[in-house]
Amino acid sequence: MTIRYKCRHCETEIGQLPFDSIDDQFLLKNELTLEEQDSYIEHGTEGNYTVNCICEDCQKSLQKFPNYYALKKWIQ
């Protein structure tokens, strides 16, 4: 099983964490609501997960242009 981290804006792969076995409760045991979990964590094939987060470059752009926060995906 792999947990993959990718930027939700530019879709750059940030990193991966390999795991032999991990259960959903461990992965999702945090402060996210169910709606946030659905929005940020994707369960893929073969038990893999993708966590949609923000890379450093996109974070810097968001700091310069805060109105981008209103858009779900601002890089076309």
Backbone as a ProteinNet text record, in pm:
[ID]
protein_1_A
[PRIMARY]
MTIRYKCRHCETEIGQLPFDSIDDQFLLKNELTLEEQDSYIEHGTEGNYTVNCICEDCQKSLQKFPNYYALKKWIQ
[TERTIARY]
85.2	0	89	42.9	117.4	25.1	76.8	7.1	83.4	16.6	77.1	28.4	118.1	82	100.4	-4.3	6.7	-61.2	-12.1	-68.6	-203.9	-303.1	-437.3	-452.8	-356.4	-363.7	-284.7	-156.2	-72.1	-52.7	-102.4	-96.8	45.6	140.7	277.1	278.6	348.2	360.5	462	420.3	504.6	586.2	526.3	598.7	509.7	571	499.8	550.4	460.1	496.3	449.4	541.3	499.3	460.6	353.1	308.6	267	304.4	261.8	116.9	81	-59	-93.2	-205.1	-252.7	-403.7	-473.2	-618.5	-670.8	-793.4	-854.2	-859.8	-884.6	-897.3	-766	-653.3	-523.8	-498.4	-525.1	-499.7	-586.9	-712.3	-806.8	-824.5	-743.7	-757.8	-694.6	-775.3	-728	-847.1	-828	-931	-1019.2	-1005	-1085.9	-1228	-1323.4	-1461.3	-1474	-1584	-1605.8	-1606.2	-1663.9	-1665.6	-1523.6	-1441.1	-1302.5	-1223.9	-1250.3	-1182.6	-1216.2	-1342.4	-1383.1	-1316.6	-1294.9	-1238.5	-1086.2	-1016.8	-871	-807	-878.7	-820.6	-897	-825.5	-886.2	-837	-929.2	-893.8	-886.2	-767.4	-747.3	-751	-711.8	-707.9	-594.9	-607.6	-506.6	-477.7	-572	-554.7	-467.8	-435.9	-354.2	-440.1	-376.4	-443.9	-368.9	-442.9	-383.4	-435.3	-342.9	-377.8	-354.3	-459.7	-450.5	-417.4	-298.6	-254.1	-198.6	-113.7	-61.7	90.6	154	300.1	349.8	480	539.1	518.2	534.3	519.4	377.7	278.7	139.3	106.1	163.4	141.8	194.1	310.6	367.1	276.5	223.5	131	4.4	-46.9	-167.3	-142.3	-21	10.9	17.4	65.9	72.5	-65.1	-147.7	-279.6	-387.4	-425.8	-519.4	-657.8	-693.2	-823.6	-829.7	-715	-712.6	-774.1	-777.7	-836.6	-982.4	-1050.6	-1191.5	-1210.7	-1104.4	-1113.1	-1065.6	-1138.1	-1097.4	-971.3	-962.8	-843.9	-816.7	-707	-679.7	-570.7	-504.4	-408.1	-476.8	-483.4	-553.3	-458.6
-117.8	0	123.2	225.2	350.5	467.1	562	689	791.6	847.6	941.5	1082.5	1178.2	1317.9	1394.6	1465.8	1546.3	1680.4	1780.2	1914.6	1915.9	1966.6	1969.7	2078.2	2168.5	2275.9	2243.3	2212.9	2186.8	2037.8	1953.1	1806.7	1751.1	1827	1778.5	1675.6	1564.1	1465.8	1516.5	1527	1579.9	1468.1	1351	1239.3	1117.9	1008.9	884.2	821.2	753	675.9	532.4	437.6	299.2	237.6	159.7	88.2	-51.8	-148.2	-285.9	-306.2	-257.7	-268.2	-151.5	-92.6	22	22.7	55.8	57.6	199.9	210.4	341	427.2	364.9	442.5	511.6	444.3	506.3	622.2	600.6	703.6	826.5	805.1	915.9	967	919.8	959.7	1097.9	1198.8	1336.8	1428.1	1552	1651.3	1681.8	1607.1	1632.3	1580.7	1658.4	1610.9	1509.9	1438.8	1342.8	1411.3	1530.3	1607.4	1644.6	1687.2	1721.3	1597.6	1485.2	1361.6	1323.4	1336.7	1306.9	1400.7	1522.6	1623.9	1612.2	1569.4	1569.4	1431.6	1324.8	1190.9	1103.7	1048.3	959.6	817.2	723.1	582.7	522.9	480.4	427.6	276.4	224.6	80.5	19.3	-106.6	-183.4	-127.6	-55.7	-4.3	118.4	181.9	303.2	424.8	524.1	649.5	764.2	868.4	992.5	1105.1	1179.8	1294.6	1419.6	1495.5	1619.3	1734.6	1791.2	1900.6	2012.3	2098.4	2211.6	2209	2220.4	2223.7	2363.8	2374.3	2501.6	2612	2579.3	2681.7	2737.2	2648.7	2694.6	2771.2	2729.5	2800.5	2943.3	2960.3	3095.3	3180.3	3120.5	3193.1	3233	3142.7	3173.5	3286.7	3292.7	3401.9	3535.5	3534.4	3656.5	3700.4	3601.3	3629.1	3555.5	3608.9	3539.7	3515.1	3587.3	3564.8	3427.7	3363.4	3228.8	3124.6	3154	3060	3029.5	3121.4	3102.1	2999.8	2972.3	2880	2740.2	2638.1	2501.1	2462.8	2500.2	2472.1	2596.5	2663.9	2790.2	2777.3	2665.3	2643.2	2557.6	2607.4	2535.3	2455
0	0	0	-69	-76.4	-45.4	29.5	50.1	-32.1	-130.7	-224.3	-192	-191.9	-168	-297.3	-340.1	-461.2	-440	-513.3	-504.4	-574.5	-508	-566.7	-672.8	-682.2	-780.7	-907.1	-893.3	-1011.1	-1037.1	-946.7	-956.6	-955.6	-902.7	-884.7	-772.6	-794.1	-687.6	-586.7	-461.7	-355.7	-291.9	-276.4	-217.4	-199.9	-154.6	-130.8	-2.6	66.8	184.7	162.6	156.8	140.1	274.8	274.8	393.8	354	435	408.7	448	563.9	606	696.8	668.3	745.5	731.8	836.9	825.8	811.5	762.4	736.9	862.4	975.8	1098.2	1134.1	1111	1139	1043.7	916.4	815.9	838	871	880.5	1023.1	1115.7	1255.1	1274.5	1252.7	1266.5	1286.6	1265.4	1290.6	1169.8	1060.8	941.5	958.1	909.7	906.2	792.4	787.3	679.2	543.6	537.9	412.9	369.7	463.7	433	390.7	456.3	418.7	275.4	237.8	99.9	0.6	41.3	-46.5	-60.9	44.4	44	29.2	61.9	60.6	-36.9	-134.5	-233.6	-209.1	-208.9	-194.2	-333.7	-373.7	-508.2	-512.9	-626.2	-645	-563.2	-536.6	-463.8	-324.8	-265	-130.2	-117	-227.5	-223.8	-191	-131.6	-98.8	-164.2	-200.7	-247.7	-159.9	-101.9	-18.3	-102.3	-125.3	-202.5	-107.8	-126.4	-41.8	-130.4	-78.2	-155	-150.3	-267.7	-273.6	-234.7	-213.2	-171.8	-274.6	-403.3	-507.3	-511.8	-503.4	-504.7	-377.2	-264.6	-138.9	-148.6	-209.8	-227.6	-316.3	-422	-510.9	-436.9	-352.9	-275.8	-176.7	-123.3	-31.5	-105	-228.7	-308.4	-357.5	-392.6	-449.9	-369.1	-254.3	-165.5	-226.3	-331.2	-393.6	-462	-485	-542.9	-448.9	-319.4	-223.5	-255.9	-319.7	-353	-464.5	-539.9	-652.9	-610.8	-653.5	-619.8	-694.8	-821.6	-902.7	-986	-960.5	-1028.6	-1134	-1145.6	-1253.8	-1358.3	-1480.9	-1587.8	-1672.5
[MASK]
++++++++++++++++++++++++++++++++++++++++++++++++++++++++++++++++++++++++++++

